[in-house]
XYZ file of C-alpha atoms in Angstrom:
393
model
C 4.939 -27.671 -31.857
C 4.325 -30.254 -29.014
C 1.872 -28.923 -26.022
C 5.009 -29.615 -24.084
C 7.051 -26.945 -26.245
C 3.949 -24.574 -26.178
C 4.085 -24.813 -22.241
C 7.370 -24.402 -22.647
C 7.617 -21.012 -24.676
C 5.016 -19.834 -22.613
C 7.069 -20.352 -19.306
C 9.825 -18.789 -20.891
C 7.455 -15.906 -21.558
C 6.252 -15.606 -18.047
C 9.387 -15.498 -16.568
C 11.054 -12.929 -19.369
C 8.066 -10.957 -18.174
C 8.793 -10.883 -14.672
C 12.274 -10.142 -15.221
C 11.649 -6.575 -17.369
C 9.080 -5.961 -14.465
C 12.024 -6.029 -12.047
C 14.293 -4.201 -14.547
C 11.299 -1.248 -14.788
C 10.474 -0.958 -10.973
C 14.724 -0.724 -10.588
C 14.696 1.996 -13.339
C 11.584 3.980 -11.552
C 13.172 3.631 -8.187
C 16.324 4.571 -8.660
C 16.061 7.321 -11.554
C 15.801 11.240 -10.386
C 12.853 13.111 -9.775
C 11.548 15.889 -12.080
C 12.188 19.496 -9.792
C 8.880 20.119 -8.377
C 7.776 23.849 -8.072
C 6.327 23.149 -4.857
C 9.651 22.428 -3.472
C 10.547 25.808 -4.342
C 7.587 27.275 -2.956
C 7.512 25.024 0.510
C 3.685 25.910 0.958
C 1.994 24.965 4.369
C 0.991 21.596 4.667
C -1.571 19.968 7.222
C -1.149 16.193 8.145
C -4.011 14.349 9.080
C -3.407 10.814 10.610
C -6.256 8.471 11.857
C -5.550 6.591 14.480
C -7.251 3.463 16.202
C -5.420 1.213 19.270
C -1.966 0.992 20.344
C 0.324 -0.509 17.786
C 4.140 -2.159 18.489
C 5.665 1.197 17.427
C 2.836 3.898 17.416
C 4.873 6.412 19.424
C 7.702 6.107 17.439
C 5.420 6.333 14.203
C 3.746 9.499 15.809
C 6.639 11.183 17.028
C 8.236 10.647 13.267
C 5.712 12.939 12.279
C 6.221 15.563 14.516
C 9.695 16.275 14.180
C 9.911 16.729 10.361
C 12.726 19.355 8.707
C 9.888 21.292 7.343
C 9.323 24.736 7.908
C 5.390 25.039 8.336
C 3.195 22.061 8.954
C 1.013 20.679 11.758
C -0.381 17.462 12.816
C -4.103 16.643 12.794
C -4.378 13.097 15.035
C -8.210 11.905 14.061
C -9.731 9.243 16.808
C -13.045 7.900 16.370
C -13.737 6.543 19.941
C -13.399 8.712 22.821
C -12.297 5.830 24.846
C -9.624 4.794 22.438
C -6.148 3.766 24.665
C -4.085 5.682 22.102
C -5.461 9.249 23.114
C -3.360 9.453 26.326
C -0.328 9.080 24.153
C -1.242 11.706 21.732
C -2.467 13.955 24.746
C 1.189 13.298 25.951
C 2.793 14.018 22.632
C 0.784 17.447 22.265
C 1.857 18.690 25.145
C 5.424 18.175 24.286
C 5.619 19.559 20.869
C 2.969 22.046 21.440
C -0.712 22.535 20.312
C 0.809 24.694 17.445
C 2.300 21.370 15.990
C -0.101 18.958 16.799
C -3.982 18.689 17.679
C -6.451 15.350 18.398
C -10.290 15.729 16.977
C -11.958 12.695 18.628
C -15.475 11.539 16.761
C -15.715 10.512 13.362
C -17.851 11.320 10.682
C -20.196 8.036 9.108
C -19.772 9.176 5.514
C -19.309 5.834 3.912
C -18.983 2.238 5.386
C -14.855 2.497 5.066
C -14.214 3.459 9.000
C -11.227 4.947 8.366
C -12.385 7.330 6.064
C -15.160 8.175 8.356
C -12.341 9.145 11.096
C -10.221 11.727 8.326
C -13.623 13.367 7.780
C -13.203 15.969 10.736
C -9.901 15.947 10.212
C -10.058 17.194 6.645
C -12.457 19.461 7.395
C -10.583 21.062 9.926
C -7.121 21.663 7.729
C -6.473 24.841 6.936
C -4.030 24.758 4.253
C -4.038 23.996 0.386
C -2.158 20.980 0.886
C -3.145 18.211 2.909
C -1.517 14.771 3.475
C -3.630 11.784 4.573
C -1.475 9.351 6.276
C -1.995 6.043 8.349
C -0.877 5.768 11.643
C 1.854 3.278 10.879
C 3.796 5.000 8.243
C 7.398 6.059 9.907
C 8.102 9.558 8.322
C 11.736 10.446 7.460
C 12.902 13.918 8.077
C 12.209 15.080 4.545
C 8.681 13.186 4.255
C 6.841 16.347 3.089
C 9.769 17.282 0.415
C 9.609 13.530 -0.908
C 5.612 14.226 -1.309
C 5.949 17.575 -2.685
C 8.764 16.659 -5.041
C 6.328 14.184 -7.027
C 3.797 17.070 -7.881
C 4.173 18.033 -11.487
C 1.422 19.901 -13.642
C -0.834 17.116 -14.587
C -0.662 15.290 -10.791
C -3.971 14.936 -9.071
C -2.775 12.588 -6.440
C 0.706 11.757 -4.773
C 1.033 8.478 -3.056
C 3.597 6.131 -1.244
C 2.679 2.626 -0.912
C 4.668 1.023 2.262
C 8.167 -0.530 2.555
C 7.850 -3.472 5.525
C 10.910 -2.974 7.490
C 11.828 -4.447 11.159
C 9.963 -7.824 10.863
C 10.633 -10.147 13.960
C 9.524 -13.036 12.728
C 9.070 -15.260 9.892
C 5.748 -14.179 9.507
C 6.602 -10.598 9.101
C 9.230 -11.805 6.832
C 6.642 -12.788 4.617
C 4.629 -9.537 4.728
C 7.662 -7.892 3.575
C 7.616 -10.359 0.894
C 4.147 -9.481 -0.062
C 4.682 -5.806 0.358
C 8.220 -4.953 -1.087
C 9.151 -7.303 -3.699
C 5.778 -8.019 -5.020
C 3.134 -4.796 -4.670
C 5.150 -2.176 -4.204
C 7.666 -3.383 -7.259
C 4.245 -4.032 -9.564
C 2.710 -0.254 -8.202
C 5.515 1.080 -9.691
C 5.832 -0.391 -12.626
C 2.154 0.330 -13.572
C 2.818 4.126 -12.879
C 5.963 3.703 -14.965
C 3.637 2.713 -17.654
C 0.867 5.489 -16.786
C -1.420 3.444 -14.822
C -0.582 4.916 -11.623
C -2.939 3.480 -8.993
C -2.952 5.498 -5.162
C -2.257 3.582 -1.870
C -3.598 5.170 1.218
C -0.725 4.754 3.285
C 0.267 8.178 2.284
C -1.731 10.413 -0.388
C -0.770 13.833 -0.929
C -3.810 16.056 -2.288
C -4.505 19.516 -3.332
C -7.706 20.345 -0.905
C -9.170 22.514 -3.251
C -9.135 20.025 -6.027
C -10.515 17.241 -4.012
C -13.425 19.527 -2.659
C -14.162 20.880 -5.902
C -14.581 16.945 -6.938
C -17.069 16.339 -4.267
C -14.303 16.441 -1.188
C -13.140 13.749 0.968
C -16.465 12.034 1.322
C -15.985 11.454 -2.374
C -13.855 8.550 -1.465
C -16.186 6.698 -0.264
C -17.573 5.899 -3.637
C -15.937 2.490 -3.329
C -15.047 0.403 0.004
C -11.473 1.469 -0.122
C -10.394 4.663 -0.355
C -7.101 4.172 -2.616
C -9.325 2.758 -5.156
C -12.558 5.773 -4.894
C -9.071 8.168 -5.212
C -7.430 6.468 -8.686
C -11.054 6.922 -10.567
C -11.661 10.039 -9.469
C -8.000 11.676 -10.101
C -8.724 9.825 -13.495
C -11.923 10.897 -14.379
C -10.488 14.558 -14.020
C -8.013 13.584 -16.282
C -5.051 13.652 -13.981
C -2.631 11.127 -12.934
C -1.391 9.790 -9.394
C 2.160 9.721 -9.268
C 4.095 7.953 -6.708
C 7.009 9.171 -4.327
C 10.944 8.482 -5.732
C 11.347 5.821 -3.052
C 8.079 4.548 -0.602
C 8.281 4.945 3.077
C 8.649 2.042 5.805
C 5.628 0.421 7.897
C 7.751 -0.927 10.659
C 6.332 -4.716 11.032
C 7.509 -5.843 14.631
C 5.852 -9.563 15.118
C 3.227 -10.588 12.945
C 1.252 -14.166 12.780
C 1.143 -15.768 9.477
C -2.380 -16.307 9.304
C -2.898 -12.894 9.928
C -0.623 -11.820 6.681
C -2.931 -14.031 4.996
C -5.828 -12.543 6.172
C -5.021 -9.048 5.180
C -3.508 -10.312 1.764
C -7.374 -11.845 1.125
C -8.817 -8.585 1.789
C -6.742 -6.383 -0.002
C -7.011 -8.829 -2.696
C -10.901 -9.001 -2.226
C -10.671 -5.057 -2.415
C -9.126 -5.258 -5.606
C -11.149 -7.816 -7.032
C -14.036 -6.095 -6.651
C -12.819 -2.355 -7.825
C -10.479 -3.344 -10.677
C -11.574 -6.719 -11.895
C -9.583 -6.634 -15.463
C -6.446 -6.032 -13.816
C -6.832 -8.575 -10.313
C -7.740 -11.126 -12.503
C -4.467 -10.548 -14.373
C -2.508 -10.730 -11.100
C -2.245 -14.827 -11.224
C 0.443 -13.850 -14.036
C 2.836 -11.769 -11.782
C 3.339 -14.599 -9.477
C 5.707 -17.959 -10.565
C 3.130 -20.310 -10.272
C 1.782 -20.845 -13.812
C 5.095 -20.516 -14.660
C 6.372 -23.216 -12.920
C 3.360 -25.794 -13.755
C 4.371 -24.995 -17.562
C 7.898 -25.178 -16.827
C 7.347 -28.570 -15.069
C 5.312 -29.862 -18.130
C 7.100 -28.351 -20.738
C 10.424 -30.103 -19.464
C 10.909 -32.335 -22.234
C 11.023 -29.789 -24.482
C 13.800 -28.606 -23.236
C 15.588 -31.333 -22.463
C 15.680 -31.092 -18.609
C 14.120 -33.259 -16.241
C 11.011 -31.704 -15.037
C 12.150 -31.032 -11.517
C 14.920 -28.618 -12.948
C 12.759 -26.754 -14.893
C 10.641 -25.591 -12.212
C 13.700 -24.931 -10.220
C 14.937 -22.803 -12.645
C 12.104 -20.794 -12.818
C 12.165 -20.262 -9.308
C 15.731 -19.544 -9.390
C 15.449 -16.830 -11.823
C 12.627 -15.406 -10.332
C 13.710 -15.084 -6.759
C 17.281 -13.598 -7.993
C 15.348 -10.943 -9.790
C 13.223 -10.035 -6.637
C 16.575 -10.051 -4.288
C 18.711 -7.913 -6.810
C 15.736 -5.525 -6.810
C 15.415 -5.107 -3.654
C 19.256 -4.845 -2.331
C 19.520 -2.398 -4.763
C 16.504 -0.020 -3.194
C 17.237 -1.207 0.146
C 14.236 -3.299 0.574
C 14.756 -5.959 3.922
C 16.662 -8.637 3.406
C 17.672 -11.700 5.359
C 18.766 -15.173 4.622
C 15.245 -16.666 5.121
C 13.890 -13.956 2.297
C 13.819 -16.641 -0.556
C 11.563 -18.812 2.015
C 9.247 -15.935 2.520
C 9.077 -15.323 -0.916
C 8.383 -18.663 -1.429
C 5.598 -19.234 1.215
C 4.526 -15.595 -0.524
C 4.222 -17.279 -4.095
C 2.619 -20.549 -2.570
C -0.066 -18.649 -0.719
C -1.269 -16.374 -3.247
C -2.720 -18.674 -5.607
C -5.213 -19.707 -3.176
C -5.673 -15.930 -2.261
C -6.368 -14.882 -5.831
C -8.751 -17.558 -6.107
C -10.614 -16.985 -3.163
C -10.960 -13.823 -3.534
C -13.473 -14.424 -6.539
C -15.883 -15.802 -4.390
C -15.343 -14.895 -0.719
C -17.218 -12.398 0.523
C -16.581 -11.082 3.865
C -12.806 -9.428 5.369
C -11.934 -7.993 8.357
C -11.267 -4.270 8.224
C -10.035 -1.967 11.051
C -12.230 -3.943 13.712
C -15.194 -4.468 11.382
C -16.248 -7.247 9.786
C -17.550 -6.451 6.263
C -19.049 -8.402 3.642
C -18.646 -7.657 -0.018
C -20.704 -8.455 -2.639
C -19.417 -11.098 -4.814
C -21.057 -9.668 -8.095
C -18.109 -6.894 -8.461
C -20.682 -3.967 -7.620
C -18.946 -1.178 -6.066
C -21.951 0.272 -4.083
C -21.495 1.176 -0.103
C -23.941 -0.813 0.565
C -21.999 -3.684 -0.256
C -20.140 -3.652 2.848
C -22.136 -3.914 5.988
C -19.848 -3.484 9.617
C -20.154 -5.816 12.107
C -21.475 -5.276 15.410
C -19.085 -3.548 18.097
C -16.406 -5.915 19.275
C -17.289 -8.616 16.976
C -13.934 -8.868 15.135
C -10.796 -7.403 16.524
C -8.143 -4.584 15.474
C -6.635 -5.871 12.255
C -3.408 -4.058 12.727
C -3.039 -2.972 8.986
């Protein structure tokens, strides 16, 4: 076979692999979950929410967690800085919903180089229930949030998570972020879980507190620079599995600058590169970049013009993403194909730079991650206060 013929074959295989992943994700997202024993028990649950600064949807997301249809739960809001502007809002909400429903803890505990994890420690220690959910401030919780988390817990589960589903974008930058979060990242996370390779996601994490405390406690999640990577490895090392909720919970985006979106993607890519290198190295195959290049080179073997073969690859690729998004209710509009194209133009550069770039901005800290892939806490050095701004994750 000629080189052009091989290029055409590989391009077709990559397209087929992508279609298969979209089909697997659709099956996983639409299948009924097994009935969990926890839904019959409805145990008391504590939600620990680390906060930093005022975001576009801070009031709405905070209130969403205080109006859940669940009989026995409470929320602990954690704020590291006593002068944080979010504190008056939380104090107002505690006054409205009552101290039995919510409380505020101010001050972090530096157990790691991860500022969010440090902000959760005192809340975790204060939780008196066996079931604790660590939830980011920008998660929009539906009324059945806790039930959906509990429903995914099976006998061999060590952790239940939810990846974010980007929603309510108000500009093209936010629409590009939706394209990253939904049909790309969420899709592949559900594919991984369906194939027995569940990865944790720090947006919403349901823990059995006695289980985690018996395996090093919340400080053990500082073994990696990202708490979700540490969670994945901890759970797997105990012989248990990470499972995902039936459908991911919303993260309303509002306005996002395209530059900030790319910087966030680089940070996440860099963290994946230093924590799960073999999997990260294969991520370039999950975008149409190689398939488009190979299709252009192998077009002659298919009897197609050099411009038509890459176009067909993109049309099939994005058709699958759009069908998946439509069937599971993820954000779509007429600009979505353009947002997907922008995503796939940016990702090869993000992926390549993650192998050589070291500094990232994470929750208001400039952090240096070593280029050798070592997974040590001292690979990340927080910047001096005020060096960089809040990243708005």
